Short mmCIF file of C-alpha atoms in Angstrom, two decimals:
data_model
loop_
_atom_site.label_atom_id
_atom_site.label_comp_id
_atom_site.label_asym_id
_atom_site.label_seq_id
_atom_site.Cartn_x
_atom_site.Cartn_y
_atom_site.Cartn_z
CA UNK A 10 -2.68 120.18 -87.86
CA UNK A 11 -3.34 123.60 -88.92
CA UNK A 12 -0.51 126.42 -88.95
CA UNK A 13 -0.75 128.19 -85.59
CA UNK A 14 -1.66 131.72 -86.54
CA UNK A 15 -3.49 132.34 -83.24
CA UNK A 16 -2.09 131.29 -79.97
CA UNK A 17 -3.42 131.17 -76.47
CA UNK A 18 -0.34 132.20 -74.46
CA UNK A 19 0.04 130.18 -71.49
CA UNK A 20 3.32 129.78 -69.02
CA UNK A 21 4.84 127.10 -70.74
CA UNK A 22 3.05 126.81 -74.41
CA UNK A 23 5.23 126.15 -77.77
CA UNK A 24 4.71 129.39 -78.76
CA UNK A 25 5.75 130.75 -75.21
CA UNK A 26 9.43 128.95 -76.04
CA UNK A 27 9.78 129.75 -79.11
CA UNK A 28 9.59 133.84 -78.25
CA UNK A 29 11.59 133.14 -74.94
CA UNK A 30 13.67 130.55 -75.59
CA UNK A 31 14.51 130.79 -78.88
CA UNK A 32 14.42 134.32 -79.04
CA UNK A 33 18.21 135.07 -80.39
CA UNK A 34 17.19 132.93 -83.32
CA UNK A 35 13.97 134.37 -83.77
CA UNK A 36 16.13 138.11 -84.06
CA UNK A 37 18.38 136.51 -86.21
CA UNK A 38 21.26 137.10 -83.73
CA UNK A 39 22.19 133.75 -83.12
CA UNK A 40 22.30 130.87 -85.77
CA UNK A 41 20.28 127.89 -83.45
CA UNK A 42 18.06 127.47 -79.76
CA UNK A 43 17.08 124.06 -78.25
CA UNK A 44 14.43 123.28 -76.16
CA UNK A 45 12.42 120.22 -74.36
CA UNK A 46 8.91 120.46 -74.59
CA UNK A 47 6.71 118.40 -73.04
CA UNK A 48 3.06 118.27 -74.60
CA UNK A 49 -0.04 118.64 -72.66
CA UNK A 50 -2.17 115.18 -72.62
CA UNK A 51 -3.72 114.41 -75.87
CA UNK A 52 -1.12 116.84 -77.90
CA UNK A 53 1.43 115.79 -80.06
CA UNK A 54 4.98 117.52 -79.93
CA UNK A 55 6.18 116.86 -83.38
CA UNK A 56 3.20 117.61 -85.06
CA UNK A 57 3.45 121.47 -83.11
CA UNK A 58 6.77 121.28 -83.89
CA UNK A 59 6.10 120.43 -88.08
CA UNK A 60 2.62 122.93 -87.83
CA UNK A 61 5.56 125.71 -86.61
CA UNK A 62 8.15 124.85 -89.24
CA UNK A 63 5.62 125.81 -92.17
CA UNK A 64 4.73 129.27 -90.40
CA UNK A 65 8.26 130.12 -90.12
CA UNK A 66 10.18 128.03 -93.19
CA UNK A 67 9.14 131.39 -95.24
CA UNK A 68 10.83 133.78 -92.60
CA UNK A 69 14.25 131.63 -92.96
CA UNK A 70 14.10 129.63 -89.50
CA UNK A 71 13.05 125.94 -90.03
CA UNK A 72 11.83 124.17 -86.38
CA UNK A 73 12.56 120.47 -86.06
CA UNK A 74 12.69 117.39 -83.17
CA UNK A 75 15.94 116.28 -83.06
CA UNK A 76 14.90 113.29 -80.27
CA UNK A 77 11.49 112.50 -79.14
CA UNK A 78 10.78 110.09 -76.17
CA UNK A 79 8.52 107.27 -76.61
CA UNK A 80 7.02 107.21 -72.75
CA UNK A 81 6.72 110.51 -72.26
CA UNK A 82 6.06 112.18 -75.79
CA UNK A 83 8.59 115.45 -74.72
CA UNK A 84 10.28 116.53 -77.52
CA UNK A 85 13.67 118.21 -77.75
CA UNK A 86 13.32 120.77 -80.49
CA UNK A 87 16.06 122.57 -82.34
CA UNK A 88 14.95 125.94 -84.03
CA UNK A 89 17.69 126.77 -86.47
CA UNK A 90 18.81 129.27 -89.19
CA UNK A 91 19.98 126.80 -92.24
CA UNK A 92 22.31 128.85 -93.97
CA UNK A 93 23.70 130.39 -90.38
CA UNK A 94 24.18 126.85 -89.57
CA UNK A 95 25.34 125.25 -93.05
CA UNK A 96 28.03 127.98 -92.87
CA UNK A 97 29.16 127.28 -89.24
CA UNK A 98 29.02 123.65 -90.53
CA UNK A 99 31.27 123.51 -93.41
CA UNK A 100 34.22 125.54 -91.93
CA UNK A 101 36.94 123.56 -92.36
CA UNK A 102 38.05 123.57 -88.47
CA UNK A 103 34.37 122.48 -87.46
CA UNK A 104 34.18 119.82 -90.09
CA UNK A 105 38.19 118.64 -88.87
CA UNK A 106 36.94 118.38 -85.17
CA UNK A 107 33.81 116.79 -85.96
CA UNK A 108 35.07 114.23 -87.85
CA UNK A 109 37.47 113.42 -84.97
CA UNK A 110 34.58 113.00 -82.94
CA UNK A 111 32.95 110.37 -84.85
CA UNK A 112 30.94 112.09 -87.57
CA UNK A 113 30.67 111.15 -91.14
CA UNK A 114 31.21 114.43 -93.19
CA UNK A 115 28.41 115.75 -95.43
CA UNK A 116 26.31 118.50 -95.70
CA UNK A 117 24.37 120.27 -92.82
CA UNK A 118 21.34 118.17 -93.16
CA UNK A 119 23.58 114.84 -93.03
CA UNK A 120 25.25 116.39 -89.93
CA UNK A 121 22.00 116.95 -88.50
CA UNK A 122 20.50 113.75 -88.94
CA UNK A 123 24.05 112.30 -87.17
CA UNK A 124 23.51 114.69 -84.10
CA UNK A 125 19.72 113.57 -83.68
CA UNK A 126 20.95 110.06 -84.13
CA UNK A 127 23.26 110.17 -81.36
CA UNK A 128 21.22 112.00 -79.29
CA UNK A 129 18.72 109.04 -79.73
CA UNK A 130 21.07 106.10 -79.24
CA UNK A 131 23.96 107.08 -77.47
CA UNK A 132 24.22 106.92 -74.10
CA UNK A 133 26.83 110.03 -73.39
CA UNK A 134 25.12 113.40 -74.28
CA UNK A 135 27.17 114.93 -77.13
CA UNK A 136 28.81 117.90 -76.06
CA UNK A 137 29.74 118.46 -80.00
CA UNK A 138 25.87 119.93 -79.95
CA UNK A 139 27.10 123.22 -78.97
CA UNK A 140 28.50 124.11 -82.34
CA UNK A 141 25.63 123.34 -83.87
CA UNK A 142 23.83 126.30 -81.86
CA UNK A 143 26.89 128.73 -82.54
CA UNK A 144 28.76 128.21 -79.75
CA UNK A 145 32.62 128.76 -80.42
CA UNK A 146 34.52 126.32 -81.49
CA UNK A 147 37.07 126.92 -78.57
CA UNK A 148 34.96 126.93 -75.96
CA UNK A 149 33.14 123.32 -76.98
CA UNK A 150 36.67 121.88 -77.28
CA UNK A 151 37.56 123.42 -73.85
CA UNK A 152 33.95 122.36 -72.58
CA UNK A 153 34.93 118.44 -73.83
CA UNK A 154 38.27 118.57 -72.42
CA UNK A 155 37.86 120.12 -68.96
CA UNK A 156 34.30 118.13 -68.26
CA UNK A 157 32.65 121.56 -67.60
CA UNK A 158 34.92 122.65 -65.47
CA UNK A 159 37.20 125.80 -65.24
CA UNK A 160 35.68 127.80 -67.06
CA UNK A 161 36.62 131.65 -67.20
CA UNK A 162 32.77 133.11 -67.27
CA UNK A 163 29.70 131.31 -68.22
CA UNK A 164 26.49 132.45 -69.98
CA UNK A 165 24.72 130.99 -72.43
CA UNK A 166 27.50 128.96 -72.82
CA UNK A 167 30.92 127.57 -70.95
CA UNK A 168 33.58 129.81 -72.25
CA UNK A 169 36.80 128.91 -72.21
CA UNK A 170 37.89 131.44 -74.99
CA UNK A 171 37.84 134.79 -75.80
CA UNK A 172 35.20 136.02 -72.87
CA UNK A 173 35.03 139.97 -73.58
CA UNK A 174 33.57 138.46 -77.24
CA UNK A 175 31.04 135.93 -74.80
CA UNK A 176 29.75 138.44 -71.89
CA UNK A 177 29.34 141.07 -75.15
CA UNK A 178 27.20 138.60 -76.90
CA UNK A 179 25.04 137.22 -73.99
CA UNK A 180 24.73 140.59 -72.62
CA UNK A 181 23.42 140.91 -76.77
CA UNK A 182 21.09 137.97 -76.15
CA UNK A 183 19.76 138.69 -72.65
CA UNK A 184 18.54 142.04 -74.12
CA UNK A 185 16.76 140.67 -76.94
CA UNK A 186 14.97 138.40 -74.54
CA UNK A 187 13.26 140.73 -72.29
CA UNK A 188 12.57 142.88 -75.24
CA UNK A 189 10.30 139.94 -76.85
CA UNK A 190 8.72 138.52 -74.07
CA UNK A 191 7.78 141.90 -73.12
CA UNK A 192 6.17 142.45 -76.86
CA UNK A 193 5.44 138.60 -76.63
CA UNK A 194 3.48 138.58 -73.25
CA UNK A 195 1.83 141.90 -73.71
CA UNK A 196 0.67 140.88 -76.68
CA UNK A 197 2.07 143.36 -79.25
CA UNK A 198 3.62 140.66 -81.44
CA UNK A 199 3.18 137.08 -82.26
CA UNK A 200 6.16 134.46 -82.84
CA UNK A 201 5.97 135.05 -86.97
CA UNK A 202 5.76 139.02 -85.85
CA UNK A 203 8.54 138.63 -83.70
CA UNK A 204 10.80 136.29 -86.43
CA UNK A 205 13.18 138.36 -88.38
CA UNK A 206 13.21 137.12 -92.11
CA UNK A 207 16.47 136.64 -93.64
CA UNK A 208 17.88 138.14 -96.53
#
């Protein structure tokens, strides 16, 4: 399948998700997005998903499926920063909690291919997934231990920490948002336009 350099926008297209959705990421504002995407009839979600990862690998923001479903072909696809993630990753406190939570330690792409793996197999959804997108560490402990409940403001997240540091952050996010699916839908930038390259 051919790199994606020219999209038709539609309502709910890859592309569309990946400069609404994923738009933090894109900015370079927040380390990881997730998604479902469910393919139109005769399309094939991973292969968009691989097609996207070479037109943005070069900008620093790899796209992969973490879990795709047999029946139904959606795909749940996690567009990530690798070193923003790798770093989040091998803090000791992250790699202590994860480990007490089942996971084998390793590098990010070991951790990565656990998370998928359990999204796969296992039958409870795991929660843990929210440090892999940035989320504090605090607020996905909190988030585990109260069962999504009682928390002090919610957002893009639960949080259960710190929530000057959260509202200031999705308030961060929300603006970026409407800023590229204004440039997005009005066509004034595509989704390699709109992806900030790393350093």
């Amino acid at each position: 399948m051919p790199a994606p350099t020219h999209v038709t926008v539609s309502p709910r297209s890859f592309a569309c998700d990946l400069a609404t959705i994923c738009a933090p990421t894109l900015a370079g504002l927040k380390p990881a997005s997730l998604f479902r995407y469910q393919p139109a009839s005769g399309q094939d979600g991973t292969a968009m998903a691989v097609a996207w990862h070479a037109l943005l690998a070069p900008r620093g923001v790899t796209v992969r499926v973490l879990k795709a479903c047999p029946v139904t072909g959606a795909v749940l696809v996690y567009v990530y920063r690798p070193t923003q993630v790798a770093a989040i990753l091998q803090r000791g406190d992250v790699q202590d909690f994860l480990q007490s939570e089942g996971y084998t330690p390793g590098d990010a792409e070991s951790m990565l291919a656990q998370l998928s793996q359990r999204l796969c197999c296992e039958e409870d959804f795991p929660h843990e997934i929210g440090l892999f997108l940035g989320y504090p560490l605090g607020d996905v402990i909190g988030f585990i231990e109260n069962h999504g409940q009682n928390c002090l403001c919610c957002g893009v997240w639960k949080v259960y920490t710190n929530p000057e540091a959260a509202a200031g952050a999705f308030r961060k996010f929300s603006k970026c948002t409407r800023v590229y699916r204004r440039l997005f839908f009005g066509g004034q930038r595509n989704v390699e336009q709109l992806t900030v390259k790393s350093a």
